[in-house]
PDB file of C-alpha atoms in Angstrom:
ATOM      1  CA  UNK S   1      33.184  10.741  98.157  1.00 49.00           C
ATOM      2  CA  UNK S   2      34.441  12.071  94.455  1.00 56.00           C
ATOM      3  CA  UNK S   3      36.440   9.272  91.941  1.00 58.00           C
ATOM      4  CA  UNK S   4      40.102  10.781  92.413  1.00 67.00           C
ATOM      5  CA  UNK S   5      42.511  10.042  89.695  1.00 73.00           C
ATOM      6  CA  UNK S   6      45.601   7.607  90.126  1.00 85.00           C
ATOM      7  CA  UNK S   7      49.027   9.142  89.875  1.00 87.00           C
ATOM      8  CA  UNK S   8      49.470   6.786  86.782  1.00 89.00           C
ATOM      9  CA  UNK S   9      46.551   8.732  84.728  1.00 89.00           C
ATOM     10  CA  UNK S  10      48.061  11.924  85.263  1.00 90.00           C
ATOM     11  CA  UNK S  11      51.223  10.814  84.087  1.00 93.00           C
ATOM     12  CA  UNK S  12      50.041   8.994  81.112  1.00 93.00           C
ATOM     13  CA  UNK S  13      48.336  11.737  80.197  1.00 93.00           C
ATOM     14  CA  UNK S  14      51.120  13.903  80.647  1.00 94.00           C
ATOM     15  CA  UNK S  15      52.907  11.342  78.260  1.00 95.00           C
ATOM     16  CA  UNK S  16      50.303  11.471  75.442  1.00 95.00           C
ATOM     17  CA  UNK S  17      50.400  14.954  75.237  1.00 96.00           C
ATOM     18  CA  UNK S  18      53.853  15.208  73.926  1.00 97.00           C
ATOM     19  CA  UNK S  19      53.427  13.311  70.850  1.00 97.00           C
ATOM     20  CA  UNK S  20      50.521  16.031  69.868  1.00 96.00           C
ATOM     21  CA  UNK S  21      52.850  18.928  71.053  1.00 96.00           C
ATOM     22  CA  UNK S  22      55.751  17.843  68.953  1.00 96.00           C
ATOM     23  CA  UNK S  23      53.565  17.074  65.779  1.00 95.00           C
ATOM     24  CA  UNK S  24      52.346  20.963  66.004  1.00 93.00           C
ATOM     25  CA  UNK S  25      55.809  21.972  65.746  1.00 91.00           C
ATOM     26  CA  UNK S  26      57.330  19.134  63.636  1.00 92.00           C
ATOM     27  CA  UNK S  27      53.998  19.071  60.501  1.00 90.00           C
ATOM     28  CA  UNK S  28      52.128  21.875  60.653  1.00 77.00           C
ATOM     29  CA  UNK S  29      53.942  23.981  58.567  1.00 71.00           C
ATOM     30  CA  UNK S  30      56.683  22.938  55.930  1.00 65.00           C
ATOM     31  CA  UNK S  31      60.017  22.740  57.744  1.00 68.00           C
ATOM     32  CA  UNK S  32      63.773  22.390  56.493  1.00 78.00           C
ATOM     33  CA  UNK S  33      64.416  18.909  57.310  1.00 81.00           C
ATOM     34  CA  UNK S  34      67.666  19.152  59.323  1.00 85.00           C
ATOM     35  CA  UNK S  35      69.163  17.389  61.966  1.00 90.00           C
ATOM     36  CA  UNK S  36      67.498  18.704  64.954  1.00 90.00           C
ATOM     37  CA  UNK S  37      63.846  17.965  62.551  1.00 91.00           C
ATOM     38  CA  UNK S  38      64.889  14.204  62.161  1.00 92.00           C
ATOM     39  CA  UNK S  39      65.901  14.025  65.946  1.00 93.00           C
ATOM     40  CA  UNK S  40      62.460  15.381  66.732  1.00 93.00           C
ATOM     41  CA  UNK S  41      61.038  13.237  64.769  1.00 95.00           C
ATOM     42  CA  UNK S  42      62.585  10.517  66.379  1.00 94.00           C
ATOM     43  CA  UNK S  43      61.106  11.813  69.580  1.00 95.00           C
ATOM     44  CA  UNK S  44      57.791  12.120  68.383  1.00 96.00           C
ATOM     45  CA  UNK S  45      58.129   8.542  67.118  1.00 95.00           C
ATOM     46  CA  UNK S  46      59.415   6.978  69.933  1.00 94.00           C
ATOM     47  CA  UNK S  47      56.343   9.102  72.175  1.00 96.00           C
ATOM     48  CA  UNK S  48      53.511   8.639  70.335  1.00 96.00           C
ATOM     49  CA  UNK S  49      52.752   5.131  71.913  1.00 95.00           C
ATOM     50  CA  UNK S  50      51.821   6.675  75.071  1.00 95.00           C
ATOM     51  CA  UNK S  51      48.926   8.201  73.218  1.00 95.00           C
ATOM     52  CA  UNK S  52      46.785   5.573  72.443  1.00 95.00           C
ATOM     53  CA  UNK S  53      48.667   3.167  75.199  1.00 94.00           C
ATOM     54  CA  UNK S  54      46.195   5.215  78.095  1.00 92.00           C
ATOM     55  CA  UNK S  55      43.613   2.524  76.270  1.00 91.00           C
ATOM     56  CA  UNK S  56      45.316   0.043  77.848  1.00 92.00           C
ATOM     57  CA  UNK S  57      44.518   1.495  81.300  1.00 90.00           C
ATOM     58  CA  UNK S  58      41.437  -0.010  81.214  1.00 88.00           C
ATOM     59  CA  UNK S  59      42.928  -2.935  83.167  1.00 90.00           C
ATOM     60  CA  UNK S  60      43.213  -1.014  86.481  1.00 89.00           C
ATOM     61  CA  UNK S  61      38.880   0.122  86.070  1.00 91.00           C
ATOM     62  CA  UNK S  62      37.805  -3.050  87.103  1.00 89.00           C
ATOM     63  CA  UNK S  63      39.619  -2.798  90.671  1.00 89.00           C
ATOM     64  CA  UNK S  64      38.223   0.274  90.881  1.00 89.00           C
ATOM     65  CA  UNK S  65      34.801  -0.655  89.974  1.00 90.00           C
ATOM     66  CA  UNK S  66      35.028  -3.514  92.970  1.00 89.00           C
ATOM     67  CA  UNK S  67      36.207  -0.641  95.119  1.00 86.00           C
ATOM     68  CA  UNK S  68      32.979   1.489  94.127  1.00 85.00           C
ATOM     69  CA  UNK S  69      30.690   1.888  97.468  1.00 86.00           C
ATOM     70  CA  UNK S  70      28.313   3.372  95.721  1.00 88.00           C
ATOM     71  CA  UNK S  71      26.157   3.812  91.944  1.00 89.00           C
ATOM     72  CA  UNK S  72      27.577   7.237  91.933  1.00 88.00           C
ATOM     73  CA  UNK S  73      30.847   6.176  92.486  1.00 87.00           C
ATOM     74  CA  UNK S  74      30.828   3.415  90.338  1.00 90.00           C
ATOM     75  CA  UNK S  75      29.550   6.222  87.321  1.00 91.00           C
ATOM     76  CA  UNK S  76      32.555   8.444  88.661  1.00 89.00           C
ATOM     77  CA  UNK S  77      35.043   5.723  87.901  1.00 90.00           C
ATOM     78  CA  UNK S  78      33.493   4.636  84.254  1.00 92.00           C
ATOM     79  CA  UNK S  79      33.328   8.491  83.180  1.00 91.00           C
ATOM     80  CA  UNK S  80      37.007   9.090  84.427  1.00 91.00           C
ATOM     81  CA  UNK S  81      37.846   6.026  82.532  1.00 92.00           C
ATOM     82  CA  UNK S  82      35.806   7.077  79.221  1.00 92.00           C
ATOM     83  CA  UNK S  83      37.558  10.450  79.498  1.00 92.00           C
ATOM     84  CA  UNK S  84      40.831   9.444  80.109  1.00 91.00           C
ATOM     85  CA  UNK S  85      40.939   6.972  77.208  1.00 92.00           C
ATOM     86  CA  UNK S  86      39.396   9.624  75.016  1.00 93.00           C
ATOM     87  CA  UNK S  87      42.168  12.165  75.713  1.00 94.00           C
ATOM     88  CA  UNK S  88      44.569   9.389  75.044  1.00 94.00           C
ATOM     89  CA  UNK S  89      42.804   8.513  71.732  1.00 94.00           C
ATOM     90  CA  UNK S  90      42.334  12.560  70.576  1.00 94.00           C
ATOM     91  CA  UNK S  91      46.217  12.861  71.125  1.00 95.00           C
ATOM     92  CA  UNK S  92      46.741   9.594  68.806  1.00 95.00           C
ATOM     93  CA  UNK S  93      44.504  10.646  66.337  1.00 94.00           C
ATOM     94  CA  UNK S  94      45.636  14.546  65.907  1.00 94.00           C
ATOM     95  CA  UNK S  95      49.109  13.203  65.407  1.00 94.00           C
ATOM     96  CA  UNK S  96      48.713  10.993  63.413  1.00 94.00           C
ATOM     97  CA  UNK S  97      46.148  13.280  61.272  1.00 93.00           C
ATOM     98  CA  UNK S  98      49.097  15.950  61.208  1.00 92.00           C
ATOM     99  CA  UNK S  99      51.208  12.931  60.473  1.00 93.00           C
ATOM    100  CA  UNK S 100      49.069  12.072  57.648  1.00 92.00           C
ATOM    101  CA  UNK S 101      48.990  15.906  56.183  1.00 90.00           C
ATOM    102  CA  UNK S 102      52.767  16.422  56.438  1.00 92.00           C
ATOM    103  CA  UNK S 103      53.216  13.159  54.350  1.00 92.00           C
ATOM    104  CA  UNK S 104      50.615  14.274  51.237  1.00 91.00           C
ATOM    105  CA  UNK S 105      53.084  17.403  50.935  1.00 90.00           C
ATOM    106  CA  UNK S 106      56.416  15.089  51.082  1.00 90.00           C
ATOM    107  CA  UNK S 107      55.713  12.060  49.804  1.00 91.00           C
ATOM    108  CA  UNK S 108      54.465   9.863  46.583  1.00 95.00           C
ATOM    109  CA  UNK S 109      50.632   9.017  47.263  1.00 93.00           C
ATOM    110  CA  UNK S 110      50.917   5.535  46.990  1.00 95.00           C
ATOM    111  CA  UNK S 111      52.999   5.276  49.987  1.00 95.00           C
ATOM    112  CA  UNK S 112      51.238   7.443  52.418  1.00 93.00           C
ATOM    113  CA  UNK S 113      48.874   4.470  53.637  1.00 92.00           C
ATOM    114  CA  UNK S 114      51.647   1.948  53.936  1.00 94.00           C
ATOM    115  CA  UNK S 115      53.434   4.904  56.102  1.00 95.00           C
ATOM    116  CA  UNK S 116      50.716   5.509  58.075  1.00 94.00           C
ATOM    117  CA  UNK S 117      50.028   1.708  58.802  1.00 93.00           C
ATOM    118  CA  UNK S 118      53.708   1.232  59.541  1.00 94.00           C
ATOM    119  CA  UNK S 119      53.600   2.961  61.939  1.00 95.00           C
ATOM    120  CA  UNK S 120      50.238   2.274  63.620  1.00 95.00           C
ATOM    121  CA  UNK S 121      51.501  -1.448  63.919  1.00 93.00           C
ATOM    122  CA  UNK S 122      54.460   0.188  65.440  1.00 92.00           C
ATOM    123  CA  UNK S 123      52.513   1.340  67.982  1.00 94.00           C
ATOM    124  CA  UNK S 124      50.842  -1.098  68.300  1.00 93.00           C
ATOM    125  CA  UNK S 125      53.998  -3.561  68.874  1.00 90.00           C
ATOM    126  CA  UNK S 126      54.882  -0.410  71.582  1.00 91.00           C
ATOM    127  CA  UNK S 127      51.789  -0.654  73.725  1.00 93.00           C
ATOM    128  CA  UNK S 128      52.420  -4.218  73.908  1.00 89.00           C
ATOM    129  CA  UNK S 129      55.979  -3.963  75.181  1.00 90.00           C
ATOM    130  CA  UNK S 130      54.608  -0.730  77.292  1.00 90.00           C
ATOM    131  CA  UNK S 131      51.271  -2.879  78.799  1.00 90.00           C
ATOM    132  CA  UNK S 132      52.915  -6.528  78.780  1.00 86.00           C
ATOM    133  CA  UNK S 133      56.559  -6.369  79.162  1.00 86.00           C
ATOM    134  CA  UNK S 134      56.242  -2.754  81.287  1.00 84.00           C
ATOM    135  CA  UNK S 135      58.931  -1.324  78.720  1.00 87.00           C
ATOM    136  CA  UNK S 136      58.972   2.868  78.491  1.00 86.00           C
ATOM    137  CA  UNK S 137      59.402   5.181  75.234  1.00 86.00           C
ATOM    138  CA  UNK S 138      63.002   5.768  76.572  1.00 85.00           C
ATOM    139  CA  UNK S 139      64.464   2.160  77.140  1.00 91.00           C
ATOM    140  CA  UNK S 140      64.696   2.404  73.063  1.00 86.00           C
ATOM    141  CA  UNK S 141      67.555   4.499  74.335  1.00 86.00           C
ATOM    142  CA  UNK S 142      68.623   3.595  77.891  1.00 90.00           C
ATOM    143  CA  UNK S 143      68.193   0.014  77.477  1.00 90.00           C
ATOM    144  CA  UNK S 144      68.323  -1.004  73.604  1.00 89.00           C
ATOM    145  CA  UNK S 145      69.462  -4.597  73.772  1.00 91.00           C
ATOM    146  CA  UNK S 146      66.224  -5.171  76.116  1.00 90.00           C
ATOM    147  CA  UNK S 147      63.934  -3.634  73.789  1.00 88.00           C
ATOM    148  CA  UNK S 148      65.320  -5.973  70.439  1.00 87.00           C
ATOM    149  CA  UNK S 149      65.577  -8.816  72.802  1.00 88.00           C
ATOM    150  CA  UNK S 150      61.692  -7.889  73.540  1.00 85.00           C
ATOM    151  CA  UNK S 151      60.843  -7.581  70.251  1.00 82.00           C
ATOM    152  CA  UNK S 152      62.151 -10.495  68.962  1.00 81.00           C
ATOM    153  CA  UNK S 153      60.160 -12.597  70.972  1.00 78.00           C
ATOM    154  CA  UNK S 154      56.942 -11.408  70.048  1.00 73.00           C
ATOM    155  CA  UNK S 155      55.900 -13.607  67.106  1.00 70.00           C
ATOM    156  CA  UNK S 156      54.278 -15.859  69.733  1.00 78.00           C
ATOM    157  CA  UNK S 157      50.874 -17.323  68.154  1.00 81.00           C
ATOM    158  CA  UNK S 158      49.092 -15.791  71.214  1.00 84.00           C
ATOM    159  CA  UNK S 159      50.862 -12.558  70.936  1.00 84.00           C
ATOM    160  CA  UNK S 160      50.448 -11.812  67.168  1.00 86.00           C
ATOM    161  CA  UNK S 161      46.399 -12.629  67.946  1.00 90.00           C
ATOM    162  CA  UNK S 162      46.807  -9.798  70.315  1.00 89.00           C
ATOM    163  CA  UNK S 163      48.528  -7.594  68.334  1.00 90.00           C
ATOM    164  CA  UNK S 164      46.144  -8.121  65.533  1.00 92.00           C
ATOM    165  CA  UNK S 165      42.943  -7.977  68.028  1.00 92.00           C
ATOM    166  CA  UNK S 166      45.304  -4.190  69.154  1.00 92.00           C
ATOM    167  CA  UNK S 167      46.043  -3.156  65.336  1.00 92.00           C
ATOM    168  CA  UNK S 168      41.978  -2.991  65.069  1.00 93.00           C
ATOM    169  CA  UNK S 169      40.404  -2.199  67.991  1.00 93.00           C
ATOM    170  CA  UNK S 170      43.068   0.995  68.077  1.00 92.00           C
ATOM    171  CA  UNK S 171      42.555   1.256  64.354  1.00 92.00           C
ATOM    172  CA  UNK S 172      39.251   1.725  64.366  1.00 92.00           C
ATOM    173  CA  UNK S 173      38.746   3.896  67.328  1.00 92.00           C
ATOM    174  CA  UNK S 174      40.848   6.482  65.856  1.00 92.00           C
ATOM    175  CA  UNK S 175      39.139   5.863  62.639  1.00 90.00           C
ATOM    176  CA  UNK S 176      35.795   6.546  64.339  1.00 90.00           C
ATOM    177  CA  UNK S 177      36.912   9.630  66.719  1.00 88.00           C
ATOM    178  CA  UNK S 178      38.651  11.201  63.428  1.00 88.00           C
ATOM    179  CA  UNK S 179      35.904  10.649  61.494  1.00 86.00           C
ATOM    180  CA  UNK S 180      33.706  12.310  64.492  1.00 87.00           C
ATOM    181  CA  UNK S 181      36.033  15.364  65.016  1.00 82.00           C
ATOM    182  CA  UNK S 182      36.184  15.981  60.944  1.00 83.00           C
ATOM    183  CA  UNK S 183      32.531  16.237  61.363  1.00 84.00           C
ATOM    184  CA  UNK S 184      32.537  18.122  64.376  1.00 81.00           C
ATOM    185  CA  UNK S 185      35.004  20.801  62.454  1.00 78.00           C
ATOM    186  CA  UNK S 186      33.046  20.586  58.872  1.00 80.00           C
ATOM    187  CA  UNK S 187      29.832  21.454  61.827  1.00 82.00           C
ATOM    188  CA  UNK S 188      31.476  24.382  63.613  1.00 79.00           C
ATOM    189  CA  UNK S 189      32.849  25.848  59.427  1.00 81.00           C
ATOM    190  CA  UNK S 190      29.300  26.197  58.405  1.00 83.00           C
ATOM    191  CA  UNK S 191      27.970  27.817  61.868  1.00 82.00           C
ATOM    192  CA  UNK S 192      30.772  30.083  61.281  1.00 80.00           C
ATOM    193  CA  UNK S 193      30.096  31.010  58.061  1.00 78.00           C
ATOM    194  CA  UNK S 194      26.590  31.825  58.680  1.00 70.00           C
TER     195      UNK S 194
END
């Protein structure tokens, strides 16, 4: 009997995909930086959590590892896993790469690494509130108070380990599957050109 996917994975992946639809339209090309830019922007910011949050999905594998009645099933489950997380992870890391593009044209180079950690710690504090508190993108909006009441009891000793342990481990697997794709493109440029 085939691994089937849980309703939640098809969601979440349904949820990482807008932050990588909305940075094509909002950095790929120089835009007027209106209104309706900053409210996407806003959108893109408050969605691109979900991205790398499918990493946090892990927790469900192991039930369905204990479930497994067979080797083959048990390989089903750790290659939907592995695939799952590393659509999540993709959609993280081409935002965040158009992200990082976008902000050479606009900004002062000095502050286009503080920008970009900004706001990889404030996804980080996101997926926390998304894995641990069960908070969603849109409570910033339906349910403000919650979310600042949330946040403001994070500084926990325990909970700033965990962030930090998050910050890294998310860090550097985007570092690692950028630095894979660049190679992967720089691979496909020179088979091209021959």
């Amino acid at each position: 009997m085939p691994y089937t996917l849980h309703a939640f994975m098809v969601w979440n992946l349904y949820l990482a995909a807008i932050p990588t639809a909305l940075a094509l339209v909002l950095f790929r090309r120089p835009a007027r930086m209106g209104t309706s830019w900053w409210l996407t922007f806003g959108a893109w910011l408050l969605f691109l959590p979900n991205a790398p949050y499918v990493l946090t999905d892990v927790v469900h594998m192991a039930d369905d590892l204990r479930g497994a009645r067979s080797d083959g099933h048990i390989y089903a489950v750790l290659a939907t896993y592995a695939a799952f997380a590393a659509a999540g992870l993709v959609s993280y890391v081409v935002s965040m790469q158009l992200f990082r593009r976008f902000l050479h044209r606009v900004a002062p180079a000095r502050l286009v690494l503080p920008i970009l950690l900004a706001v990889h710690g404030l996804c980080v504090v996101a997926m926390y509130l998304g894995r641990i508190v069960r908070l969603n993108s849109w409570d910033v909006v339906l349910a403000p108070r919650t979310v600042l009441a949330s946040i403001l009891r994070v500084p926990h000793p325990f909970t700033v380990v965990l962030l930090l342990a998050m910050f890294v481990v998310v860090g550097a697997s985007a570092f690692v599957t950028a630095a894979v794709g660049d190679k992967a493109l720089a691979q496909l440029r020179r088979l091209k050109s021959h």
